[in-house]
Short mmCIF file of C-alpha atoms and ligand atoms in Angstrom, two decimals:
data_model
loop_
_atom_site.label_atom_id
_atom_site.label_comp_id
_atom_site.label_asym_id
_atom_site.label_seq_id
_atom_site.Cartn_x
_atom_site.Cartn_y
_atom_site.Cartn_z
CA MET A 1 122.86 113.41 104.23
CA LEU A 2 123.58 110.59 106.43
CA ILE A 3 126.67 108.70 104.51
CA SER A 4 127.47 105.58 106.67
CA GLY A 5 129.89 104.18 104.19
CA ILE A 6 131.04 104.52 100.26
CA LYS A 7 132.09 101.85 97.79
CA LYS A 8 134.67 103.66 95.43
CA THR A 9 133.86 101.28 92.52
CA THR A 10 131.67 98.44 91.45
CA LEU A 11 130.92 97.16 87.96
CA LEU A 12 127.95 95.02 89.50
CA ASP A 13 125.51 97.41 90.97
CA TYR A 14 124.65 99.74 88.16
CA PRO A 15 124.06 97.54 85.10
CA GLY A 16 126.32 98.32 82.27
CA LYS A 17 128.01 101.27 84.08
CA VAL A 18 131.08 101.64 86.41
CA SER A 19 130.16 103.39 89.49
CA CYS A 20 130.61 104.14 93.46
CA ILE A 21 127.99 103.35 96.06
CA ILE A 22 127.24 105.35 98.87
CA PHE A 23 125.34 103.91 101.86
CA THR A 24 122.93 105.80 103.97
CA ALA A 25 121.34 104.96 107.28
CA GLY A 26 117.98 104.42 108.77
CA CYS A 27 114.77 102.16 107.14
CA ASN A 28 110.88 102.70 107.29
CA LEU A 29 110.40 99.11 106.84
CA ARG A 30 111.50 95.85 108.98
CA CYS A 31 112.11 93.13 107.18
CA GLN A 32 112.59 90.03 109.43
CA TYR A 33 115.46 88.71 107.24
CA CYS A 34 117.47 92.20 107.13
CA HIS A 35 121.20 91.55 107.35
CA ASN A 36 121.71 95.26 108.54
CA SER A 37 119.95 95.95 111.57
CA GLU A 38 122.70 98.24 112.88
CA PHE A 39 121.73 100.68 110.00
CA VAL A 40 118.05 100.22 110.22
CA LEU A 41 117.04 100.25 113.68
CA PRO A 42 117.25 103.92 115.56
CA GLU A 43 118.92 102.59 118.59
CA LYS A 44 121.58 101.08 116.76
CA ILE A 45 122.14 103.69 114.53
CA LYS A 46 122.77 106.20 117.45
CA LEU A 47 125.93 104.25 118.10
CA ILE A 48 127.43 104.86 114.77
CA LYS A 49 130.14 107.35 115.47
CA ASP A 50 131.88 108.21 112.20
CA PHE A 51 129.52 109.29 109.65
CA ILE A 52 131.17 110.50 106.18
CA PRO A 53 130.65 114.14 105.86
CA GLU A 54 129.41 115.11 102.26
CA GLU A 55 132.52 117.01 101.65
CA ILE A 56 134.81 113.93 101.71
CA PHE A 57 132.50 112.31 99.32
CA PHE A 58 132.29 114.84 96.96
CA ASN A 59 135.95 115.61 97.00
CA PHE A 60 136.57 111.91 96.14
CA LEU A 61 133.99 112.04 93.11
CA LYS A 62 135.85 115.03 91.64
CA THR A 63 138.87 112.71 91.40
CA LYS A 64 136.79 110.20 89.63
CA ILE A 65 135.40 112.10 86.83
CA TRP A 66 137.15 109.87 84.14
CA LEU A 67 136.57 106.68 85.88
CA LEU A 68 133.04 106.70 87.10
CA ASP A 69 130.19 106.79 84.93
CA GLY A 70 127.60 107.38 87.89
CA VAL A 71 126.75 107.10 91.76
CA VAL A 72 124.79 104.67 93.23
CA ILE A 73 122.46 105.67 96.27
CA CYS A 74 121.13 102.80 98.28
CA TRP A 75 120.77 101.16 101.79
CA TRP A 76 119.21 101.22 103.56
CA GLU A 77 116.47 103.71 102.51
CA PRO A 78 117.75 106.73 100.88
CA THR A 79 114.30 108.42 100.50
CA LEU A 80 114.37 109.12 104.25
CA GLN A 81 117.20 111.24 103.79
CA LYS A 82 115.64 114.98 104.13
CA ASP A 83 118.34 116.51 101.85
CA LEU A 84 118.28 113.68 99.17
CA GLU A 85 116.80 115.94 96.38
CA ALA A 86 119.97 118.59 96.75
CA PHE A 87 122.23 115.49 97.11
CA CYS A 88 121.26 114.19 93.56
CA GLN A 89 121.32 117.71 92.07
CA LYS A 90 124.92 118.12 93.02
CA ILE A 91 125.63 114.66 91.66
CA LYS A 92 124.06 115.28 88.38
CA ASP A 93 125.77 119.08 88.17
CA MET A 94 128.85 117.06 88.13
CA TRP A 95 127.55 115.20 85.46
CA PHE A 96 127.13 111.84 86.82
CA LEU A 97 124.25 109.43 86.65
CA VAL A 98 122.57 108.63 89.59
CA LYS A 99 121.09 105.31 90.33
CA LEU A 100 118.40 105.07 93.52
CA ASP A 101 117.88 101.94 94.88
CA THR A 102 114.71 102.05 97.22
CA ASN A 103 112.17 99.90 99.20
CA TRP A 104 109.10 101.97 97.82
CA GLN A 105 107.88 103.31 100.94
CA ASN A 106 108.10 106.97 99.50
CA PRO A 107 106.63 107.23 96.14
CA ASP A 108 105.87 111.01 96.62
CA ILE A 109 109.73 111.44 96.91
CA LEU A 110 110.34 109.40 94.02
CA LYS A 111 107.76 111.19 91.89
CA LYS A 112 109.60 114.79 92.71
CA LEU A 113 113.00 113.18 92.16
CA LEU A 114 111.61 111.87 88.62
CA GLU A 115 109.90 114.95 87.85
CA LYS A 116 113.14 117.06 88.19
CA ASN A 117 115.07 114.79 86.02
CA LEU A 118 117.40 113.80 89.22
CA LEU A 119 117.51 109.79 88.35
CA ASP A 120 118.58 107.94 85.76
CA TYR A 121 118.12 104.74 87.40
CA ILE A 122 115.61 103.28 89.91
CA ALA A 123 115.74 99.71 91.26
CA MET A 124 112.95 98.53 93.57
CA ASP A 125 112.44 95.66 95.92
CA ILE A 126 109.52 93.16 95.48
CA LYS A 127 109.43 91.60 98.80
CA TRP A 128 106.67 89.14 97.91
CA ASP A 129 102.58 89.31 97.31
CA TYR A 130 101.51 92.34 99.46
CA ASP A 131 98.55 90.78 100.45
CA ASN A 132 100.48 88.16 102.34
CA LEU A 133 103.91 89.95 103.89
CA GLU A 134 102.98 90.00 107.59
CA ASN A 135 105.11 86.98 108.22
CA LEU A 136 108.13 88.80 106.71
CA ILE A 137 107.70 92.45 107.08
CA TRP A 138 106.53 94.49 110.18
CA LYS A 139 105.00 97.74 109.50
CA TYR A 140 104.30 98.42 105.70
CA ASP A 141 101.87 100.38 103.49
CA LYS A 142 100.60 98.44 100.64
CA GLN A 143 99.21 101.46 98.74
CA LYS A 144 102.62 103.11 98.64
CA TYR A 145 103.74 99.97 97.21
CA PHE A 146 101.42 100.11 94.17
CA GLU A 147 102.14 103.63 93.64
CA SER A 148 105.69 103.25 93.43
CA ILE A 149 105.48 100.23 91.03
CA LYS A 150 103.46 102.46 88.73
CA LEU A 151 105.35 105.43 88.68
CA ILE A 152 108.77 103.24 87.95
CA LYS A 153 106.89 101.45 85.19
CA ASN A 154 105.46 104.61 83.62
CA SER A 155 108.80 106.71 83.91
CA ASP A 156 111.11 107.10 80.89
CA ILE A 157 114.03 106.06 83.17
CA ASP A 158 115.85 102.69 83.13
CA GLY A 159 114.91 100.66 85.91
CA GLU A 160 114.43 97.22 87.70
CA PHE A 161 112.35 95.48 90.12
CA ARG A 162 113.99 92.35 92.11
CA THR A 163 112.95 89.85 94.78
CA THR A 164 115.21 87.90 97.24
CA LEU A 165 113.87 84.27 97.18
CA ILE A 166 113.57 82.95 100.97
CA LYS A 167 113.30 79.25 101.23
CA ASN A 168 110.81 78.37 104.06
CA TYR A 169 108.63 81.72 103.37
CA HIS A 170 108.43 81.78 99.51
CA SER A 171 107.18 79.25 97.34
CA LEU A 172 106.69 78.21 93.64
CA ASP A 173 102.94 77.88 94.30
CA ASP A 174 102.57 81.71 95.49
CA PHE A 175 105.12 83.04 93.04
CA GLU A 176 102.67 83.93 89.86
CA THR A 177 100.80 86.45 92.26
CA VAL A 178 103.82 87.92 93.17
CA VAL A 179 105.19 88.33 89.68
CA LYS A 180 101.77 89.49 88.34
CA GLN A 181 102.10 92.53 90.28
CA ILE A 182 104.87 94.04 87.93
CA THR A 183 103.17 92.88 84.99
CA GLY A 184 104.96 94.27 81.86
CA ALA A 185 108.10 95.37 83.56
CA LYS A 186 111.15 95.63 81.55
CA LYS A 187 113.69 94.20 83.78
CA TYR A 188 113.17 91.90 86.82
CA PHE A 189 116.17 90.37 89.00
CA LEU A 190 115.77 87.37 91.14
CA GLN A 191 118.56 86.50 94.15
CA ASN A 192 118.68 83.81 96.53
CA TYR A 193 118.52 84.71 100.16
CA LYS A 194 122.15 84.37 101.78
CA TRP A 195 122.71 83.20 105.73
CA GLY A 196 123.47 85.80 107.95
CA ASN A 197 122.77 87.84 110.98
CA THR A 198 119.09 89.02 110.90
CA LEU A 199 116.91 91.80 112.20
CA GLN A 200 114.60 88.92 113.79
CA GLU A 201 117.41 86.75 115.38
CA ASP A 202 115.92 83.31 115.12
CA PHE A 203 114.70 83.99 111.39
CA ASP A 204 114.65 80.56 109.99
CA GLY A 205 114.66 81.29 106.12
CA LYS A 206 117.49 79.39 104.33
CA SER A 207 118.53 79.58 100.28
CA PHE A 208 117.28 78.01 97.52
CA LEU A 209 119.35 75.36 95.58
CA SER A 210 120.60 77.00 92.44
CA TRP A 211 118.49 74.94 90.06
CA GLU A 212 115.24 75.79 92.15
CA LEU A 213 115.56 79.46 91.01
CA ILE A 214 115.29 78.49 87.24
CA ASP A 215 111.76 77.68 88.05
CA PHE A 216 110.76 80.93 89.52
CA LYS A 217 112.65 82.66 86.65
CA ASN A 218 110.21 80.62 84.42
CA ILE A 219 107.30 81.83 86.06
CA ALA A 220 108.55 85.42 85.69
CA LEU A 221 109.17 85.39 82.53
CA GLN A 222 105.36 84.90 81.41
CA TYR A 223 104.91 88.29 83.09
CA VAL A 224 107.95 90.60 82.58
CA GLU A 225 110.10 90.92 79.64
CA LYS A 226 113.45 90.12 80.89
CA CYS A 227 114.17 88.30 84.14
CA THR A 228 117.75 87.53 85.25
CA ILE A 229 119.17 85.49 88.27
CA ARG A 230 121.91 87.03 90.13
CA PHE A 231 124.14 84.70 91.90
S1 SF4 B 1 116.18 94.53 104.18
FE1 SF4 B 1 115.95 96.44 103.24
S2 SF4 B 1 114.02 97.51 103.28
FE2 SF4 B 1 114.03 95.57 104.74
S3 SF4 B 1 114.65 96.43 106.64
FE3 SF4 B 1 116.44 95.85 105.75
S4 SF4 B 1 117.08 97.55 104.81
FE4 SF4 B 1 115.13 98.14 105.20
#
């Protein structure tokens, strides 16, 4: 397991739980607005010298049995890690909950993890309308996207979908099509794009004004059970 970083405690990333986060390395998408190209592009990942040995992570976890409820495995795309299943099993053997953040490109792996009861919560990115993504993401598989949505919606475990809203690329007019893709979802989070270094250097997306997000939320609520704006 490539562990590029550990956040020792968070109250925000696993709803209702105290957790730690581990960050992996590598991603199979290329979102132009990605703020983390150093952990996404293979030529940049090669430059990372200090991956954290698994042993250090598990030794840390042993000291947090009474403090943490769970472990969030996230960024950049954990399902690319070949030993993810064994890694989740080790965490579960220590009686911690496991939350997985995924970009949806590997539904086969998701399915396997769900069948083996290795996940307790899944968060999946809804990038936008998957028939019109070319201006935001290079290289993606639409079929896999719909397979992952179905898996999450049909699973018994808790989960959420979430979208980062980007002015200049996303509009209210198109949003209904986006949220229809996850009709019936229990939880949907909207978050505002934040300016920063991007994978596409001249990316010209901007943040929405806070009150503009409420219009998106109102549309979403026609299709999902609960929609929350993350500020
Ligand atoms: S934004 Fe997320 S899914 Fe997109 S390239 Fe970056 S890490 Fe991958």
